[in-house]
Coordinates of C-alpha atoms and ligand atoms in Angstrom, one line a residue:
M292 CA 35.9 67.7 -65.0
R293 CA 38.6 70.2 -63.9
R294 CA 37.6 72.4 -66.8
L295 CA 34.0 72.4 -65.7
V296 CA 35.0 73.4 -62.1
V297 CA 37.0 76.3 -63.4
L298 CA 34.2 77.4 -65.7
L299 CA 31.6 77.3 -62.9
L300 CA 33.9 79.3 -60.6
T301 CA 34.4 81.9 -63.3
V302 CA 30.6 82.2 -63.7
L303 CA 29.8 82.4 -60.1
L304 CA 32.7 84.7 -59.1
P305 CA 32.8 87.3 -61.8
H306 CA 35.1 89.5 -59.9
E307 CA 37.7 86.8 -59.3
N308 CA 40.2 86.7 -62.1
S309 CA 40.2 83.4 -63.9
C310 CA 44.0 82.9 -63.2
S311 CA 43.5 82.6 -59.5
A312 CA 40.5 80.3 -60.0
A313 CA 42.5 78.1 -62.2
A314 CA 45.4 78.1 -59.7
A315 CA 43.0 77.2 -56.9
S316 CA 41.5 74.4 -58.9
G317 CA 44.8 73.0 -60.0
G318 CA 46.8 73.8 -56.9
G319 CA 47.5 72.2 -53.6
I320 CA 44.1 72.6 -52.0
Q321 CA 42.5 69.8 -54.1
C322 CA 40.8 67.0 -52.3
S323 CA 41.9 63.5 -53.3
R324 CA 38.9 61.2 -53.2
R325 CA 40.4 57.9 -54.2
C326 CA 41.0 54.9 -52.0
G327 CA 42.2 52.0 -54.0
S328 CA 39.5 51.3 -56.5
T329 CA 36.9 53.3 -54.5
T330 CA 36.1 56.9 -55.1
V331 CA 34.2 58.7 -52.3
P332 CA 31.9 61.7 -52.9
Y333 CA 32.9 65.2 -51.9
P334 CA 33.2 66.6 -49.2
F335 CA 34.8 63.3 -48.1
G336 CA 38.3 62.5 -49.1
F337 CA 41.8 61.4 -48.1
S338 CA 43.9 64.6 -48.4
P339 CA 44.1 67.6 -46.2
G340 CA 42.1 69.7 -48.7
C341 CA 39.0 67.7 -48.0
P342 CA 36.4 69.2 -45.6
I343 CA 35.7 65.8 -44.1
P344 CA 39.0 63.8 -44.1
L345 CA 38.9 60.0 -44.0
S346 CA 41.6 57.4 -43.9
C347 CA 42.0 54.7 -46.5
D348 CA 42.6 51.0 -46.2
A349 CA 44.0 50.7 -49.7
S350 CA 44.4 46.9 -49.5
I351 CA 40.6 46.5 -49.4
S352 CA 39.7 49.9 -51.0
T353 CA 37.8 50.8 -47.8
P354 CA 37.3 54.3 -46.4
I355 CA 37.6 54.6 -42.7
L356 CA 36.3 57.3 -40.3
G357 CA 38.9 59.4 -38.5
R358 CA 41.2 57.4 -36.2
S359 CA 38.3 55.3 -34.8
G360 CA 38.8 52.5 -37.3
T361 CA 35.1 52.6 -38.2
T362 CA 34.6 51.4 -41.7
I363 CA 32.3 53.1 -44.1
H364 CA 29.9 50.8 -46.1
S365 CA 28.1 53.3 -48.3
F366 CA 27.6 57.0 -49.0
N367 CA 24.3 58.6 -50.0
S368 CA 24.6 62.0 -51.4
T369 CA 20.9 62.4 -51.8
T370 CA 20.2 62.1 -48.0
S371 CA 23.7 63.4 -47.0
T372 CA 24.3 60.3 -45.0
I373 CA 26.8 57.5 -44.7
V374 CA 26.3 54.0 -43.3
V375 CA 29.1 52.6 -41.2
S376 CA 29.8 49.4 -39.4
L377 CA 29.3 48.8 -35.7
P378 CA 29.6 45.0 -35.3
P379 CA 28.1 43.4 -32.2
S380 CA 30.5 43.6 -29.3
C381 CA 30.0 42.9 -25.6
T382 CA 33.0 45.0 -24.5
R383 CA 32.2 48.3 -26.2
S384 CA 31.3 51.0 -23.7
V385 CA 28.8 53.7 -24.5
P386 CA 31.5 56.4 -24.6
D387 CA 33.5 54.1 -27.0
A388 CA 30.5 53.9 -29.3
K389 CA 30.0 57.6 -29.2
K390 CA 33.7 58.1 -30.1
A391 CA 33.5 55.6 -32.9
L392 CA 30.4 57.3 -34.4
S393 CA 30.9 61.0 -33.8
G394 CA 33.3 63.5 -35.3
A395 CA 33.9 67.1 -36.1
N396 CA 31.6 66.9 -39.1
Y397 CA 29.3 63.9 -38.6
G398 CA 27.0 62.4 -36.0
V399 CA 24.6 59.4 -35.6
S400 CA 21.3 60.0 -37.4
S401 CA 18.0 59.5 -35.7
H402 CA 17.3 56.5 -38.0
T403 CA 19.8 54.6 -35.9
G404 CA 18.8 52.5 -32.9
L405 CA 21.4 51.6 -30.3
F406 CA 21.3 48.3 -28.4
L407 CA 22.5 48.7 -24.9
R408 CA 23.0 46.2 -22.1
G409 CA 24.6 45.8 -18.7
G410 CA 22.7 47.1 -15.8
C411 CA 20.7 49.7 -17.6
R412 CA 18.5 51.9 -15.5
E413 CA 14.8 51.8 -16.1
I414 CA 13.9 55.3 -17.2
N415 CA 10.8 56.8 -18.8
A416 CA 12.2 57.7 -22.1
S417 CA 8.8 58.8 -23.6
G418 CA 8.7 57.0 -26.9
A419 CA 12.5 56.8 -27.1
E420 CA 12.6 53.1 -26.3
C421 CA 12.2 50.5 -29.0
S422 CA 11.6 46.8 -28.6
V423 CA 12.9 44.0 -30.6
P424 CA 11.8 40.3 -30.3
A425 CA 13.6 38.4 -27.6
S426 CA 14.7 35.7 -30.1
V427 CA 16.4 38.3 -32.2
M428 CA 18.2 39.7 -29.1
S429 CA 19.4 36.3 -27.9
R430 CA 20.8 35.6 -31.3
L431 CA 22.5 38.9 -31.3
L432 CA 24.0 38.2 -27.8
R433 CA 25.2 34.8 -29.0
T434 CA 26.8 36.3 -32.1
A435 CA 28.6 38.8 -30.0
Q436 CA 29.6 35.9 -27.6
C437 CA 28.4 37.8 -24.6
V438 CA 28.9 36.0 -21.3
G439 CA 27.2 36.7 -18.0
N440 CA 23.7 36.7 -16.7
D441 CA 22.5 40.0 -17.9
T442 CA 20.8 39.1 -21.1
S443 CA 18.3 42.0 -21.1
V444 CA 18.9 44.5 -23.9
T445 CA 17.6 48.0 -23.9
C446 CA 17.0 49.5 -27.3
F447 CA 17.2 53.2 -27.8
A448 CA 16.2 55.2 -30.8
S449 CA 15.3 58.8 -31.1
S450 CA 12.1 57.9 -32.8
P451 CA 9.8 55.1 -31.7
M452 CA 10.5 51.8 -33.4
N453 CA 8.2 48.9 -33.4
S454 CA 8.9 45.3 -32.6
T455 CA 7.3 44.2 -35.8
A456 CA 10.6 45.0 -37.4
V457 CA 11.8 42.5 -39.9
A458 CA 15.0 41.5 -38.2
A459 CA 17.6 40.4 -40.7
P460 CA 20.1 37.8 -39.5
A461 CA 22.6 38.8 -42.1
P462 CA 23.0 42.3 -43.4
A463 CA 20.0 43.1 -45.5
P464 CA 19.9 45.7 -48.2
A465 CA 19.8 49.2 -46.8
P466 CA 16.2 50.1 -46.3
A467 CA 14.7 53.1 -47.9
L468 CA 14.4 56.1 -45.6
K469 CA 11.8 58.9 -45.6
S470 CA 12.2 61.6 -48.1
A471 CA 13.0 65.1 -47.0
Y472 CA 15.9 64.5 -44.7
P473 CA 15.5 66.5 -41.5
N474 CA 18.5 67.6 -39.5
Q475 CA 18.0 65.0 -36.8
F476 CA 20.7 63.3 -34.8
L477 CA 20.6 60.8 -32.0
R478 CA 20.4 62.4 -28.6
W479 CA 23.4 61.0 -26.8
E480 CA 22.4 62.5 -23.5
K481 CA 19.3 60.3 -23.6
V482 CA 21.4 57.3 -24.3
E483 CA 23.7 58.1 -21.4
A484 CA 20.8 58.5 -19.1
F485 CA 20.3 54.7 -19.2
R486 CA 23.7 54.3 -17.7
C487 CA 24.2 51.0 -19.4
G488 CA 27.6 49.2 -19.3
D489 CA 27.9 48.4 -23.0
A490 CA 26.7 49.5 -26.4
L491 CA 26.2 46.1 -28.0
T492 CA 25.5 47.2 -31.5
A493 CA 23.4 49.5 -33.6
A494 CA 20.7 49.1 -36.2
L495 CA 19.5 51.2 -39.0
Y496 CA 15.8 51.2 -39.5
G497 CA 13.9 52.2 -42.6
D498 CA 10.3 53.2 -42.3
T499 CA 8.6 53.0 -45.6
D500 CA 4.8 53.3 -45.7
T501 CA 4.3 49.6 -45.6
V502 CA 7.1 47.9 -43.9
L503 CA 9.6 48.7 -41.1
S504 CA 12.9 47.1 -41.8
L505 CA 15.9 46.7 -39.6
E506 CA 19.5 46.1 -40.4
F507 CA 21.8 45.1 -37.5
G508 CA 25.5 45.9 -37.1
V509 CA 25.4 49.3 -38.9
A510 CA 24.7 52.9 -38.0
E511 CA 23.7 55.7 -40.2
L512 CA 25.5 59.0 -39.8
G513 CA 24.5 62.4 -41.0
W514 CA 27.3 64.8 -42.0
W515 CA 27.7 68.5 -42.6
V516 CA 30.3 71.1 -43.7
N517 CA 31.1 73.9 -41.3
G518 CA 29.3 77.2 -41.6
T519 CA 25.8 78.2 -42.7
C520 CA 24.6 78.3 -46.3
A521 CA 24.5 82.1 -46.1
G522 CA 28.0 82.6 -44.7
S523 CA 29.5 79.5 -46.3
G524 CA 33.0 79.0 -47.5
E525 CA 31.9 75.9 -49.3
L526 CA 30.0 76.4 -52.5
C527 CA 27.1 74.3 -53.7
A528 CA 27.1 73.5 -57.4
A529 CA 24.6 74.8 -59.8
N530 CA 21.3 72.9 -59.5
A531 CA 22.1 71.9 -55.9
T532 CA 20.2 73.1 -52.9
C533 CA 21.9 74.1 -49.7
T534 CA 20.5 73.1 -46.3
D535 CA 21.5 74.5 -42.9
V536 CA 22.1 71.8 -40.3
D537 CA 21.7 72.0 -36.6
T538 CA 24.7 69.9 -35.6
P539 CA 24.7 67.9 -32.3
S540 CA 27.2 70.3 -30.8
G541 CA 24.7 73.2 -31.3
K542 CA 26.8 74.8 -34.0
K543 CA 25.4 75.4 -37.5
G544 CA 26.6 73.5 -40.5
H545 CA 25.3 73.0 -44.0
R546 CA 25.1 70.5 -46.7
C547 CA 24.7 70.6 -50.5
A548 CA 22.6 68.1 -52.4
C549 CA 21.4 67.9 -56.0
Q550 CA 17.9 68.7 -56.9
A551 CA 15.5 65.7 -57.3
G552 CA 16.2 63.7 -60.5
M553 CA 19.9 64.7 -60.7
N554 CA 23.0 62.8 -59.6
G555 CA 26.2 64.0 -58.1
D556 CA 27.5 65.3 -54.7
G557 CA 26.1 68.8 -55.2
F558 CA 29.4 70.5 -54.4
L559 CA 31.2 72.8 -56.8
A560 CA 34.6 71.4 -55.6
G561 CA 33.2 67.9 -56.1
D562 CA 31.3 66.4 -59.0
G563 CA 28.4 68.9 -58.9
C564 CA 25.1 67.8 -60.3
H565 CA 24.3 66.2 -63.6
Y566 CA 21.7 64.1 -65.3
L567 CA 22.6 60.4 -65.7
Ligands
NAG45 C1 34.9 72.3 -38.6 O1 34.6 72.7 -37.3 C2 35.1 71.8 -36.3 C3 34.8 72.4 -34.9 O2 33.5 72.7 -34.8 C4 36.6 71.6 -36.5 O3 37.1 70.7 -35.6 C5 36.9 71.2 -37.9 O4 38.3 71.1 -38.1 C6 36.3 72.1 -38.9 N1 36.5 71.6 -40.2 C7 37.1 72.4 -41.2 C8 37.2 71.7 -42.5 O5 37.4 73.5 -41.0
NAG46 C1 6.9 56.2 -15.8 O1 5.7 56.8 -16.2 C2 4.6 56.1 -15.7 C3 3.4 56.9 -16.3 O2 3.6 57.4 -17.5 C4 4.5 56.2 -14.2 O3 3.4 55.5 -13.8 C5 5.8 55.5 -13.7 O4 5.8 55.6 -12.3 C6 7.0 56.1 -14.3 N1 8.2 55.4 -13.8 C7 9.3 56.0 -13.4 C8 10.4 55.1 -13.0 O5 9.4 57.2 -13.3
NAG47 C1 24.6 34.1 -12.7 O1 23.5 33.4 -12.2 C2 23.9 32.3 -11.3 C3 22.6 31.6 -10.9 O2 21.4 32.2 -11.4 C4 24.6 32.8 -10.1 O3 25.0 31.7 -9.3 C5 25.9 33.5 -10.6 O4 26.5 34.1 -9.5 C6 25.5 34.6 -11.6 N1 26.7 35.3 -12.1 C7 26.8 36.6 -12.2 C8 28.1 37.0 -12.8 O5 26.0 37.3 -11.8
NAG48 C1 3.7 50.8 -33.4 O1 2.6 49.9 -33.2 C2 1.5 50.5 -32.6 C3 0.5 49.4 -32.4 O2 1.1 48.2 -32.1 C4 0.9 51.5 -33.6 O3 -0.2 52.1 -33.0 C5 2.0 52.5 -33.9 O4 1.5 53.4 -34.9 C6 3.2 51.8 -34.4 N1 4.3 52.8 -34.6 C7 5.0 52.9 -35.6 C8 6.1 54.0 -35.7 O5 4.9 52.1 -36.6
NAG49 C1 19.8 57.3 -51.0 O1 18.6 57.4 -50.2 C2 17.4 57.6 -50.9 C3 16.3 57.8 -50.0 O2 16.2 56.7 -49.1 C4 17.2 56.4 -51.8 O3 16.0 56.6 -52.6 C5 18.4 56.2 -52.7 O4 18.3 55.1 -53.5 C6 19.7 56.2 -52.0 N1 20.8 56.2 -52.9 C7 21.8 55.4 -52.8 C8 22.9 55.6 -53.8 O5 21.8 54.5 -52.1
NAG50 C1 20.2 73.1 -64.1 O1 19.0 72.5 -64.5 C2 18.3 73.0 -65.6 C3 17.1 72.2 -65.8 O2 16.5 71.9 -64.6 C4 19.2 73.1 -66.8 O3 18.5 73.7 -67.8 C5 20.5 73.8 -66.5 O4 21.4 73.7 -67.6 C6 21.2 73.1 -65.3 N1 22.4 73.9 -65.0 C7 23.6 73.3 -64.9 C8 24.7 74.2 -64.6 O5 23.7 72.1 -64.9

């Protein structure tokens, strides 16, 4: 693996001398990607050399986002997304939810719906609201052991979501998402406009051609590495494509992903791209 990285660096940077490439590869800037028995894909990792640093709960081999304590369920290098947990809670404010799900290099994807409660303002959100059957919502409120009279829940998603959703009482398998992944993030300013007291939970919805599925208690985050493809410090691997990302802060970022049919994280400093 290390030999492959050195080789590719040498090919791509013909003017670098190979000694410095070898030193960089073997030196202190490496990104350690192991947490117990789990290995995460580049650019994630657990050492300062990783572009998107995580913490590790080694006792359960679980990667954790930043200092928020948000646990990561899964990584998808094809869509450049991760799925994290946001269990139902009646005491999580909207700013707390934003803090738990946003970071320097990741933000909530537009495939995620947020369930808000507590004195929400009625606003005309033009297709931004989503409805979910009342029975599902009352179960959710019971699960979260919410007290009080305000049982109405406002659902917010960046794209319209229909109530025909198949609501899974227990976490269902992650639904498939639409192919070419656009650089779309949840619009927090729209969420904040409702002025709700709490962010009860989130759900990830998959919109295949035939069925809309919904998984509660999780959020999907999109990630990026700093800088554009053109001016990038991070190098995509051979057979990877680089995509510029409009990040929620307005800055540009980019991500590398392998061409269709190939596996890997798409980064030269990671596992690159390979056939199974
Ligand atoms: C990327 O940029 C953000 C600010 O936009 C900064 O907080 C972060 O540390 C940068 N990451 C790296 C790896 O330089
Ligand atoms: C929302 O929009 C509808 C028409 O689209 C309008 O009749 C209604 O008054 C609006 N409500 C508010 C609170 O702006
Ligand atoms: C809940 O509703 C009951 C009756 O409908 C009312 O007496 C009580 O004050 C309400 N509690 C709160 C916290 O609003
Ligand atoms: C939602 O349902 C309406 C009819 O009930 C339909 O016209 C619309 O296309 C549906 N939207 C989505 C995103 O499935
Ligand atoms: C990543 O997402 C794509 C598109 O939804 C899906 O086809 C693929 O199975 C996912 N990969 C993993 C490892 O979950
Ligand atoms: C890239 O993919 C092509 C086939 O699509 C293959 O011939 C080539 O060897 C691959 N390059 C690398 C560096 O894997």
